[in-house]
XYZ file of N, CA and C in Angstrom:
858
model
N 118.611 103.835 87.302
C 117.278 103.525 87.259
C 116.306 104.756 87.028
N 116.944 106.100 87.033
C 116.152 107.090 86.929
C 116.479 107.846 85.598
N 116.847 106.861 84.688
C 117.327 107.505 83.242
C 116.154 108.128 82.396
N 114.794 107.675 82.871
C 113.788 108.209 82.229
C 113.109 109.622 82.825
N 113.781 110.108 83.779
C 113.546 111.433 84.230
C 114.307 112.441 83.565
N 113.515 113.589 83.086
C 114.069 114.630 82.347
C 115.294 115.224 83.015
N 116.537 115.483 82.247
C 117.512 116.127 82.880
C 117.552 117.673 83.156
N 116.857 118.262 82.283
C 116.889 119.670 82.527
C 116.284 120.140 83.961
N 116.862 120.986 84.353
C 116.475 121.611 85.867
C 115.928 122.899 85.898
N 114.615 123.017 86.489
C 114.091 124.358 86.585
C 113.934 124.600 88.168
N 114.638 124.120 89.000
C 114.943 124.348 90.388
C 116.470 124.496 90.522
N 117.047 125.686 90.825
C 118.345 125.744 90.719
C 119.036 125.569 91.983
N 120.317 125.501 91.947
C 121.208 125.069 93.186
C 121.362 126.697 93.869
N 121.557 126.582 95.156
C 121.675 127.809 96.139
C 120.227 128.267 96.545
N 119.286 127.520 96.404
C 118.009 128.021 97.194
C 118.208 127.881 98.751
N 117.246 128.651 99.236
C 117.399 128.642 100.944
C 116.748 127.430 101.523
N 116.351 126.430 101.000
C 115.678 125.388 101.636
C 116.555 124.628 102.631
N 115.848 124.166 103.820
C 116.692 123.492 104.930
C 117.321 122.272 104.384
N 118.186 121.891 104.935
C 119.052 120.635 104.538
C 118.160 119.426 104.776
N 118.092 118.504 103.766
C 117.188 117.494 103.746
C 115.814 117.831 103.426
N 115.368 118.906 102.920
C 114.098 119.271 102.503
C 113.495 118.682 101.554
N 112.405 117.970 101.691
C 111.975 117.143 100.495
C 110.862 117.823 99.749
N 110.463 118.977 100.345
C 109.354 119.813 99.534
C 109.983 120.318 98.468
N 111.454 120.837 98.431
C 111.970 121.328 97.168
C 112.381 120.090 96.180
N 112.767 119.201 96.820
C 112.661 117.748 95.882
C 111.420 117.574 95.166
N 110.348 117.540 95.846
C 109.249 117.359 95.151
C 109.006 118.507 94.077
N 109.125 119.718 94.351
C 109.097 120.789 93.402
C 110.278 120.513 92.168
N 111.082 119.830 92.433
C 112.300 119.694 91.416
C 111.649 118.729 90.190
N 110.922 117.612 90.685
C 110.383 116.811 89.999
C 109.069 117.173 89.294
N 108.299 118.068 89.889
C 107.202 118.737 89.282
C 107.581 119.397 88.184
N 108.595 120.362 88.378
C 109.114 121.133 87.367
C 109.763 120.348 86.281
N 110.327 119.420 86.298
C 110.965 118.488 85.449
C 109.832 117.799 84.500
N 108.508 117.596 85.053
C 107.450 117.201 84.305
C 106.761 118.230 83.690
N 106.626 119.388 84.191
C 105.957 120.390 83.526
C 106.556 121.120 82.478
N 108.133 121.395 82.640
C 108.843 122.165 81.648
C 108.704 123.603 81.602
N 109.407 124.163 80.928
C 109.516 125.705 81.035
C 108.252 126.448 80.816
N 107.323 125.860 80.075
C 105.846 126.544 79.828
C 105.083 126.412 80.889
N 105.524 127.038 81.917
C 104.929 126.843 83.359
C 104.807 128.228 83.961
N 103.705 128.340 84.746
C 103.672 129.446 85.857
C 103.283 128.830 87.244
N 104.017 129.138 88.180
C 103.785 128.837 89.460
C 103.159 129.833 90.343
N 102.220 129.543 91.097
C 101.483 130.373 91.932
C 101.732 129.931 93.332
N 102.242 130.832 94.021
C 102.902 130.310 95.421
C 102.099 131.213 96.549
N 101.279 130.578 97.413
C 100.888 131.256 98.474
C 102.146 131.247 99.619
N 101.702 132.077 100.535
C 102.655 131.933 101.804
C 102.926 130.501 102.176
N 104.212 130.120 102.284
C 104.598 128.739 102.697
C 106.038 128.775 102.726
N 106.593 127.493 103.076
C 108.284 127.360 102.981
C 108.746 127.890 101.584
N 108.135 127.346 100.616
C 108.703 127.578 99.194
C 108.710 128.991 98.943
N 108.033 129.793 99.346
C 107.971 131.187 99.121
C 109.366 131.766 99.582
N 109.960 131.304 100.728
C 111.133 131.794 101.262
C 112.313 131.001 100.345
N 112.064 129.781 100.061
C 113.008 129.113 99.382
C 113.370 129.619 97.921
N 112.721 130.245 97.156
C 112.712 130.688 95.754
C 113.730 131.678 95.852
N 113.924 132.513 96.944
C 114.782 133.774 96.918
C 113.999 134.987 96.316
N 114.853 135.971 96.019
C 114.065 137.262 95.355
C 114.653 137.573 93.941
N 113.774 138.062 93.035
C 113.960 138.407 91.844
C 115.228 139.511 91.692
N 115.952 139.542 90.855
C 116.120 138.626 89.633
C 116.899 137.398 89.829
N 117.261 137.085 91.109
C 118.010 135.869 91.252
C 117.232 134.709 92.126
N 116.033 134.440 91.474
C 115.342 133.421 91.955
C 116.032 131.948 91.630
N 115.467 130.990 92.590
C 115.892 129.674 92.320
C 114.996 128.820 91.353
N 113.886 129.769 91.029
C 112.878 128.884 90.121
C 113.355 129.475 88.755
N 113.287 128.414 87.823
C 113.425 128.769 86.447
C 112.327 128.933 85.629
N 111.134 129.181 86.258
C 109.815 129.651 85.667
C 109.313 130.691 86.311
N 108.251 131.542 85.790
C 107.615 132.622 86.280
C 106.817 132.177 87.712
N 107.052 132.958 88.665
C 106.231 132.692 89.970
C 105.499 134.112 90.421
N 104.266 133.741 90.737
C 103.418 134.826 91.358
C 103.166 134.459 92.709
N 103.584 135.201 93.696
C 103.413 135.076 95.149
C 102.249 135.611 95.646
N 101.432 135.122 96.369
C 100.035 135.556 96.609
C 99.785 135.178 97.981
N 98.581 135.780 98.490
C 98.127 135.594 99.855
C 97.706 134.189 100.113
N 97.755 133.739 101.371
C 97.466 132.489 101.689
C 96.215 131.853 101.102
N 95.135 132.724 101.315
C 93.744 132.247 100.959
C 93.339 132.236 99.723
N 94.181 133.078 98.745
C 93.787 133.362 97.536
C 94.495 132.537 96.331
N 95.469 131.437 96.654
C 95.978 130.828 95.566
C 95.209 130.122 94.580
N 94.218 129.350 94.765
C 93.402 128.534 93.764
C 92.691 129.591 92.787
N 91.974 130.684 93.607
C 91.357 131.623 92.755
C 92.239 132.378 91.988
N 93.495 132.839 92.356
C 94.378 133.326 91.421
C 95.027 132.520 90.275
N 95.199 131.401 90.750
C 95.548 130.386 89.600
C 94.659 130.182 88.501
N 93.354 130.380 88.992
C 92.056 130.248 87.955
C 92.224 131.451 86.975
N 92.539 132.674 87.717
C 92.448 133.944 86.892
C 93.579 133.650 85.936
N 94.677 133.436 86.485
C 95.902 133.431 85.513
C 95.764 132.221 84.347
N 95.116 131.042 84.660
C 94.952 130.162 83.576
C 94.057 130.770 82.687
N 92.963 131.389 83.010
C 91.903 131.946 82.160
C 92.411 133.142 81.243
N 93.436 133.671 81.591
C 93.972 134.709 80.630
C 94.419 134.220 79.498
N 93.808 135.012 78.359
C 94.309 134.570 77.119
C 95.643 134.348 76.748
N 96.467 135.296 77.075
C 98.064 135.055 76.845
C 98.800 133.780 77.535
N 97.882 133.235 78.486
C 98.384 131.914 79.244
C 97.710 130.552 78.752
N 96.976 130.792 77.677
C 96.528 129.595 77.045
C 97.608 128.570 76.600
N 97.529 127.344 77.226
C 98.399 126.274 76.753
C 99.649 126.319 77.918
N 99.513 126.983 78.709
C 100.684 126.824 79.837
C 100.180 126.193 80.854
N 101.151 125.595 81.485
C 100.804 124.820 82.857
C 100.712 125.778 84.032
N 99.708 125.928 84.596
C 99.468 126.912 85.732
C 99.412 125.979 87.148
N 100.301 126.025 87.861
C 100.457 125.177 88.989
C 100.586 125.927 90.327
N 99.632 125.620 91.192
C 99.418 126.145 92.534
C 100.630 125.154 93.450
N 101.482 125.835 93.978
C 102.209 125.018 94.849
C 102.272 125.437 96.304
N 101.387 124.728 97.351
C 101.164 125.204 98.471
C 101.433 124.222 99.592
N 101.553 124.772 100.713
C 101.803 123.758 101.859
C 100.452 123.330 102.397
N 100.390 122.370 103.485
C 99.315 121.894 103.978
C 98.442 122.835 104.748
N 99.148 123.839 105.345
C 98.324 124.866 106.028
C 97.587 125.716 105.190
N 98.261 126.116 104.159
C 97.467 126.988 103.043
C 96.559 126.165 102.249
N 96.345 124.937 102.359
C 95.642 124.090 101.539
C 94.420 123.369 102.441
N 95.008 122.805 103.562
C 94.014 121.986 104.344
C 93.274 123.134 105.083
N 93.790 124.221 105.502
C 93.072 124.817 106.523
C 92.773 126.310 105.809
N 93.722 127.208 105.508
C 93.541 128.607 105.049
C 92.898 128.641 103.615
N 93.356 127.790 102.891
C 93.023 127.999 101.259
C 92.115 127.035 100.812
N 91.312 126.325 101.859
C 90.390 125.313 101.505
C 89.162 125.835 100.695
N 88.794 126.999 101.152
C 87.473 127.781 100.468
C 87.802 127.819 98.916
N 88.907 128.562 98.617
C 89.352 129.013 97.277
C 89.635 127.847 96.463
N 90.085 126.594 97.155
C 90.344 125.431 96.393
C 89.017 124.631 96.077
N 88.051 124.709 97.003
C 86.656 124.124 96.839
C 86.128 124.722 95.530
N 86.171 126.206 95.548
C 85.595 126.939 94.459
C 86.148 126.728 92.956
N 87.572 126.510 93.187
C 88.254 126.291 91.756
C 87.738 124.986 91.358
N 87.512 123.906 91.979
C 87.297 122.621 91.513
C 85.760 122.572 91.071
N 84.976 123.276 91.639
C 83.510 123.510 91.488
C 83.324 124.105 89.993
N 84.356 125.112 89.810
C 84.357 125.799 88.483
C 85.144 125.037 87.445
N 85.708 124.159 87.772
C 86.546 123.081 86.951
C 87.804 124.107 86.245
N 88.364 124.674 87.176
C 89.642 125.645 86.822
C 90.586 124.744 86.078
N 91.231 125.221 85.201
C 92.300 124.449 84.469
C 93.567 124.487 84.992
N 93.792 124.020 86.323
C 95.086 124.365 86.852
C 95.457 122.991 87.792
N 96.660 122.868 88.028
C 97.133 121.794 88.951
C 97.364 122.326 90.150
N 96.584 121.861 91.158
C 96.808 122.440 92.583
C 97.660 121.354 93.310
N 98.819 121.865 93.732
C 99.870 120.784 94.264
C 99.862 121.189 95.978
N 99.402 120.428 96.769
C 99.731 120.583 98.184
C 100.973 119.647 98.632
N 102.025 120.206 98.885
C 103.144 119.641 99.456
C 103.000 119.689 100.929
N 102.662 118.393 101.698
C 102.291 118.370 103.105
C 103.595 117.712 103.937
N 103.889 118.850 104.766
C 104.864 118.400 105.788
C 104.253 118.459 107.223
N 102.804 118.394 107.236
C 102.061 118.229 108.445
C 102.167 119.076 109.574
N 102.320 120.320 109.072
C 102.393 121.346 109.988
C 102.668 122.788 109.366
N 102.507 123.946 110.163
C 103.048 125.225 109.585
C 104.433 125.351 109.766
N 105.184 124.791 108.985
C 106.583 124.481 109.039
C 107.329 125.979 109.262
N 106.779 126.881 108.162
C 107.547 127.950 107.991
C 107.422 129.000 109.058
N 106.556 129.010 109.898
C 106.333 129.940 111.020
C 106.496 129.298 112.421
N 107.213 128.078 112.407
C 107.441 127.559 113.651
C 106.835 126.385 113.993
N 106.481 125.653 113.199
C 105.959 124.311 113.166
C 104.828 124.343 114.257
N 103.778 125.110 113.843
C 102.420 124.801 114.564
C 101.488 123.885 113.917
N 100.519 123.219 114.707
C 99.704 122.307 114.177
C 98.920 122.780 113.098
N 98.914 121.922 112.083
C 97.926 122.135 110.820
C 96.752 121.145 110.794
N 95.838 121.411 109.998
C 94.681 120.268 109.835
C 95.326 118.901 109.439
N 96.409 118.959 108.910
C 97.092 117.745 108.347
C 98.097 117.160 109.464
N 98.301 117.643 110.424
C 99.270 117.223 111.642
C 98.495 115.839 112.057
N 99.242 114.799 111.870
C 98.814 113.560 112.352
C 98.483 113.290 114.006
N 97.735 112.431 114.387
C 97.538 112.142 115.871
C 98.863 111.822 116.443
N 99.297 112.364 117.494
C 100.176 111.881 118.294
C 101.352 112.889 118.281
N 101.343 113.844 117.022
C 102.585 114.569 116.707
C 102.849 115.791 117.699
N 103.940 116.049 118.103
C 104.255 117.165 118.846
C 104.546 118.377 118.188
N 103.986 119.377 118.199
C 104.158 120.708 117.523
C 104.100 121.783 118.330
N 104.650 123.010 118.171
C 104.630 124.192 119.230
C 103.205 124.412 119.759
N 102.029 124.164 119.154
C 100.999 124.296 119.662
C 100.227 123.030 120.179
N 100.972 121.947 119.940
C 100.251 120.704 120.573
C 101.541 120.148 121.342
N 101.964 120.758 122.293
C 103.397 120.370 123.199
C 103.224 119.000 123.643
N 102.088 118.365 123.747
C 102.061 116.950 124.258
C 101.478 116.043 123.385
N 101.522 116.514 122.024
C 101.029 115.451 121.121
C 99.505 115.875 120.622
N 99.381 115.929 119.309
C 97.940 115.846 119.008
C 96.998 114.867 119.408
N 95.852 115.210 119.733
C 95.015 114.148 120.612
C 93.887 113.702 119.676
N 93.646 114.101 118.509
C 92.759 113.882 117.581
C 93.298 113.471 116.360
N 92.268 113.162 115.397
C 92.794 112.736 114.100
C 92.952 113.991 113.119
N 93.813 113.912 112.173
C 93.839 114.853 111.180
C 92.792 115.064 110.222
N 92.706 116.111 109.567
C 91.621 116.386 108.506
C 92.030 115.557 107.199
N 91.106 114.790 106.703
C 91.372 114.291 105.494
C 91.130 115.061 104.168
N 91.974 115.765 103.726
C 91.890 116.685 102.584
C 91.450 115.744 101.219
N 92.031 114.557 101.122
C 91.911 113.792 99.948
C 90.455 113.408 99.764
N 89.754 112.831 100.963
C 88.265 112.479 100.828
C 87.386 113.796 100.513
N 88.096 114.957 101.147
C 87.209 116.219 100.912
C 87.233 116.519 99.325
N 88.465 116.521 98.866
C 88.530 116.946 97.422
C 87.845 116.019 96.559
N 87.957 114.552 96.783
C 87.292 113.463 96.039
C 85.781 113.784 96.026
N 85.324 114.335 97.077
C 83.772 114.629 97.087
C 83.376 115.636 96.113
N 84.500 116.563 95.736
C 84.020 117.408 94.591
C 84.212 116.836 93.186
N 84.556 115.637 93.173
C 84.749 115.014 91.612
C 85.452 115.882 90.803
N 86.750 116.000 91.161
C 87.804 116.737 90.313
C 88.084 116.020 89.010
N 88.663 116.727 88.040
C 88.902 115.763 86.724
C 90.023 114.656 87.181
N 91.029 115.086 88.066
C 91.929 114.186 88.549
C 92.367 114.459 89.895
N 92.876 113.502 90.649
C 93.412 113.583 91.879
C 94.252 112.406 92.343
N 95.380 112.799 92.814
C 96.449 111.757 93.235
C 97.080 112.161 94.433
N 97.695 111.022 95.057
C 98.629 111.339 96.225
C 99.964 110.837 95.744
N 101.005 111.374 96.302
C 102.424 110.972 95.879
C 103.312 111.319 97.121
N 104.637 111.028 96.899
C 105.576 111.116 98.015
C 106.976 111.526 97.350
N 107.442 112.380 97.981
C 108.862 112.813 97.415
C 109.953 111.832 97.330
N 109.614 110.671 98.177
C 110.469 109.525 98.150
C 110.419 108.658 97.082
N 109.422 108.903 96.405
C 109.056 107.922 95.217
C 109.074 108.902 93.864
N 110.140 109.215 93.390
C 110.157 110.203 92.341
C 109.537 110.063 91.110
N 109.723 108.612 90.635
C 109.160 108.186 89.360
C 107.770 108.303 89.509
N 107.056 107.701 90.522
C 105.595 107.731 90.578
C 105.164 109.246 90.719
N 105.904 110.230 91.369
C 105.573 111.537 91.454
C 105.576 112.210 90.080
N 106.856 111.933 89.318
C 106.852 112.479 88.016
C 105.793 112.113 87.045
N 105.257 110.723 87.155
C 104.287 110.347 86.226
C 102.892 110.588 86.371
N 102.599 110.964 87.889
C 101.268 111.525 88.138
C 101.373 112.879 87.678
N 102.349 113.555 87.839
C 102.334 115.102 87.557
C 102.218 115.175 85.982
N 102.818 114.162 85.272
C 102.674 114.249 83.698
C 101.300 114.045 83.373
N 100.609 113.061 83.950
C 99.302 112.700 83.634
C 98.293 113.729 84.124
N 98.557 114.452 85.277
C 97.514 115.556 85.604
C 97.577 116.746 84.577
N 98.920 117.014 84.249
C 99.019 118.192 83.254
C 98.492 117.731 81.676
N 98.221 116.490 81.728
C 97.505 116.195 80.086
C 96.149 116.204 80.337
N 95.563 116.430 81.422
C 93.905 116.465 81.616
C 93.561 117.829 81.700
N 92.435 118.180 80.922
C 91.755 119.417 81.233
C 90.936 119.558 82.426
N 90.927 120.671 83.047
C 90.204 120.776 84.209
C 90.980 120.938 85.628
N 90.436 120.836 86.737
C 91.087 120.961 88.043
C 91.641 119.521 88.398
N 93.008 119.663 88.665
C 93.627 118.475 89.248
C 94.233 118.785 90.583
N 94.257 117.798 91.453
C 94.890 118.027 92.786
C 95.800 116.778 92.999
N 96.987 117.374 93.381
C 98.167 116.413 93.796
C 98.651 116.731 95.077
N 98.664 115.709 95.909
C 98.804 115.761 97.542
C 100.086 115.007 97.678
N 101.292 115.627 98.170
C 102.353 115.030 98.246
C 102.941 115.095 99.666
N 103.428 113.799 100.110
C 104.144 113.736 101.383
C 105.471 114.211 101.362
N 105.852 115.251 102.205
C 107.370 115.870 102.201
C 107.776 115.754 103.521
N 108.701 114.711 104.007
C 109.102 114.879 105.415
C 109.908 115.969 105.657
N 110.034 116.511 106.762
C 110.479 117.914 107.047
C 111.531 117.436 108.467
N 112.891 117.535 108.228
C 113.839 117.173 109.140
C 113.801 118.179 110.340
N 113.816 119.387 109.927
C 113.787 120.434 111.068
C 112.590 120.380 112.110
N 111.359 120.241 111.406
C 110.049 120.351 112.126
C 109.881 118.996 112.787
N 110.308 117.757 112.094
C 109.865 116.515 112.516
C 110.938 116.017 113.553
N 112.225 116.644 113.494
C 113.059 116.261 114.363
C 113.823 114.997 114.235
N 114.468 114.824 112.888
C 115.203 113.730 112.516
C 116.362 113.974 111.842
N 117.459 113.226 111.835
C 118.773 113.602 111.045
C 118.381 113.770 109.332
N 118.939 114.770 109.041
C 118.721 115.158 107.704
C 118.576 113.976 106.611
N 119.549 113.103 106.841
C 119.887 112.156 105.860
C 118.912 111.102 105.688
N 118.031 111.071 106.762
C 117.141 110.105 106.817
C 115.729 110.526 106.073
N 115.674 111.661 105.354
C 114.522 112.242 104.621
C 113.644 111.169 103.723
N 114.513 110.517 102.789
C 113.933 109.579 101.796
C 113.571 108.467 102.562
N 114.310 107.920 103.415
C 113.997 106.547 104.434
C 112.607 106.770 105.156
N 112.517 107.830 105.637
C 111.287 107.917 106.440
C 110.013 108.239 105.359
N 110.355 108.886 104.263
C 109.258 109.062 103.150
C 108.802 107.610 102.786
N 109.698 106.777 102.603
C 109.438 105.335 102.067
C 108.630 104.662 103.283
N 109.070 104.933 104.374
C 108.777 104.154 105.490
C 107.143 104.513 105.839
N 106.997 105.837 105.672
C 105.604 106.446 105.681
C 104.379 105.582 105.024
N 105.010 105.289 103.529
C 104.368 104.462 102.799
C 104.033 103.196 103.208
N 105.204 102.459 103.402
C 105.279 100.951 103.639
C 104.685 100.786 105.092
N 104.401 101.722 105.987
C 103.768 101.437 107.088
C 102.257 101.778 107.263
N 101.844 102.365 106.137
C 100.499 102.747 106.104
C 100.030 104.027 106.810
N 101.210 105.057 107.054
C 100.935 106.302 107.445
C 100.718 107.252 106.372
N 100.949 106.765 105.253
C 100.718 107.445 103.938
C 100.360 106.492 102.779
N 99.230 107.128 102.031
C 98.769 106.250 100.904
C 99.155 106.760 99.485
N 99.593 105.971 98.647
C 99.745 106.297 97.200
C 98.511 105.759 96.242
N 97.880 106.675 95.620
C 96.609 106.227 94.764
C 96.174 107.342 93.846
N 95.484 107.130 92.846
C 94.948 108.016 91.803
C 93.240 108.017 91.852
N 92.680 109.058 91.646
C 91.363 109.163 91.622
C 90.975 109.696 90.178
N 90.205 108.911 89.390
C 89.840 109.464 88.057
C 88.689 108.917 87.771
N 87.638 109.577 87.100
C 86.412 109.141 86.568
C 85.715 108.436 87.652
N 85.734 108.677 88.853
C 85.075 108.210 90.062
C 85.707 106.885 90.440
N 87.028 106.356 89.837
C 87.489 105.204 90.292
C 88.948 105.479 90.957
N 89.005 104.826 92.159
C 90.502 104.893 92.886
C 91.230 103.684 92.519
N 92.591 104.113 92.017
C 93.649 102.886 91.723
C 94.732 103.183 92.616
N 94.822 102.134 93.414
C 96.052 102.171 94.195
C 97.372 101.999 93.569
N 98.482 102.541 93.880
C 99.752 102.415 93.379
C 100.438 101.283 94.183
N 101.361 100.607 93.307
C 102.042 99.446 93.843
C 102.425 99.407 95.410
N 103.311 100.506 95.700
C 103.720 100.585 97.284
C 102.626 100.534 98.191
N 101.538 101.143 97.895
C 100.483 101.038 98.849
C 99.688 99.508 98.722
N 99.497 99.175 97.510
C 99.042 97.809 97.399
C 99.720 96.688 98.301
N 101.092 96.756 98.150
C 101.849 95.812 98.970
C 101.728 96.348 100.504
N 101.840 97.521 100.975
C 101.714 97.806 102.238
C 100.476 97.457 102.889
N 99.185 97.389 102.235
C 97.736 96.957 102.637
C 97.930 95.284 102.988
N 98.886 94.722 102.287
C 98.985 93.220 102.555
C 99.873 92.918 103.549
N 100.993 93.521 103.636
C 101.939 93.266 104.690
C 102.556 94.764 105.044
N 102.166 95.484 105.971
C 102.616 96.675 106.210
C 103.873 96.777 107.161
N 104.951 97.757 106.934
C 106.231 97.656 107.694
C 105.764 98.089 109.273
N 106.434 97.613 110.080
C 106.190 98.010 111.482
C 106.132 99.373 111.867
N 105.191 99.983 112.429
C 104.858 101.489 112.554
C 105.973 101.995 113.418
N 106.523 101.418 114.297
C 107.422 101.852 115.232
C 108.933 102.258 114.354
N 108.989 101.690 113.324
C 110.254 101.851 112.429
C 110.027 103.372 111.790
N 108.821 103.731 111.607
C 108.410 105.150 111.046
C 108.590 106.173 112.361
N 107.935 105.708 113.329
C 107.629 106.581 114.420
C 109.129 106.966 115.322
N 109.858 106.006 115.719
C 110.921 106.102 116.541
C 111.912 107.277 116.101
N 112.302 107.244 114.857
C 113.627 108.273 114.482
C 113.106 109.531 114.507
N 111.744 109.953 114.744
C 111.267 111.459 114.831
C 110.918 111.829 116.337
N 111.586 112.795 116.486
C 111.364 113.593 117.874
C 110.000 114.101 118.148
N 109.211 114.300 117.082
C 107.909 114.846 117.183
C 106.928 113.641 117.775
N 107.207 112.459 117.554
C 106.436 111.381 118.095
C 106.910 110.804 119.419
N 107.854 111.574 120.276
C 108.376 111.141 121.391
C 107.256 110.992 122.302
N 107.025 109.895 123.202
C 106.064 109.602 124.014
C 104.695 109.300 123.327
N 104.646 109.078 122.283
C 103.177 108.696 121.561
C 102.632 107.315 122.045
N 101.477 107.402 122.122
C 100.573 106.206 122.434
C 100.734 105.168 121.294
N 101.673 104.324 121.404
C 101.621 103.498 120.071
C 100.563 102.703 119.539
N 99.753 102.063 120.986
C 98.550 101.368 120.606
C 97.495 102.287 119.862
N 97.455 103.472 120.220
C 96.521 104.357 119.672
C 96.752 104.773 118.196
N 98.229 104.923 118.149
C 98.539 105.190 116.713
C 98.435 104.068 115.860
N 98.714 102.794 116.305
C 98.170 101.696 115.451
C 96.819 101.544 115.145
N 95.957 101.906 116.000
C 94.372 102.123 115.741
C 94.158 103.016 114.611
N 95.075 104.232 114.741
C 94.718 105.210 113.732
C 95.167 104.688 112.182
N 96.293 104.100 112.281
C 96.796 103.404 110.999
C 95.877 102.606 110.414
N 95.297 101.597 111.366
C 94.348 100.545 110.663
C 93.105 101.000 110.395
N 92.687 102.159 110.893
C 91.385 102.819 110.369
C 91.417 103.499 109.026
N 92.918 104.013 108.905
C 93.310 104.620 107.684
C 93.098 103.612 106.753
N 93.899 102.558 106.865
C 93.844 101.422 105.851
C 92.389 101.042 105.514
N 91.730 100.825 106.524
C 90.253 100.270 106.284
C 89.446 101.276 105.263
N 89.712 102.443 105.475
C 89.187 103.545 104.628
C 89.614 103.381 103.024
N 90.972 103.177 102.762
C 91.528 103.178 101.716
C 90.919 101.668 100.931
N 91.053 100.683 101.799
C 90.407 99.430 101.229
C 89.127 99.607 100.672
N 88.204 100.355 101.466
C 87.038 100.534 101.151
C 86.553 101.302 99.596
N 87.724 102.087 99.377
C 87.660 102.979 98.228
C 87.701 101.937 96.796
N 88.492 100.811 97.049
C 88.865 99.991 96.034
C 87.889 98.657 95.834
N 87.187 98.639 96.968
C 86.208 97.313 96.929
C 85.010 97.508 96.092
């Protein structure tokens, strides 16, 4: 079923990702879509560690490691350099470096319509430094800084980005590789600032068995904990899995129970959070 996905690999074996890491799976498909004519700008995050050290990097394209807050601005500069015309300049940043620390530079890059693709791979916490709460941590999730579970709602970075009216914005999931590949290809075909927000389950931080990463990624979408859609020219288009979930969502318990981070969560309040999210998404397409 995946014969239409390019076979050439730009993420090599032997990287130092945790077993079951879907962030590296997402990067694998992004690089397949982008090809070798690509430059990655990497702020501090899990993928900075996973790439290894030069000259034995696990990435088959050039990588520029940069400070947390500077990724979008740096990528704009890289893309603007004459020698990089025609190259795909991609920021690959975690949710902490996007939703929190890097949001100012991201906002500025979109305002300037920088010709970059900014990818936020979202494992819903600062996973590289011990699983602290980020702005993207969902209600009820246990982290090292919310030991009894987060008590409020997460920051909605997608609505914030949409308010900037970028050239293209989409959400994706590592559990739906063909959808991710096609959205990446589409983004790279468009001039201007593109933003791709990818859901990437994290077994070590979310506390579930490593073999359940893809299953939980799919359940996140099917239960309404994560939505797949595109924003272009002021219009939002839902991806088929989310259209189906809005009509008949999977039980939220199926998604929550395998994860240690949701131990003791108030299920009824969680259901209210999910329903509010669904109402917001329905409102975008009405």
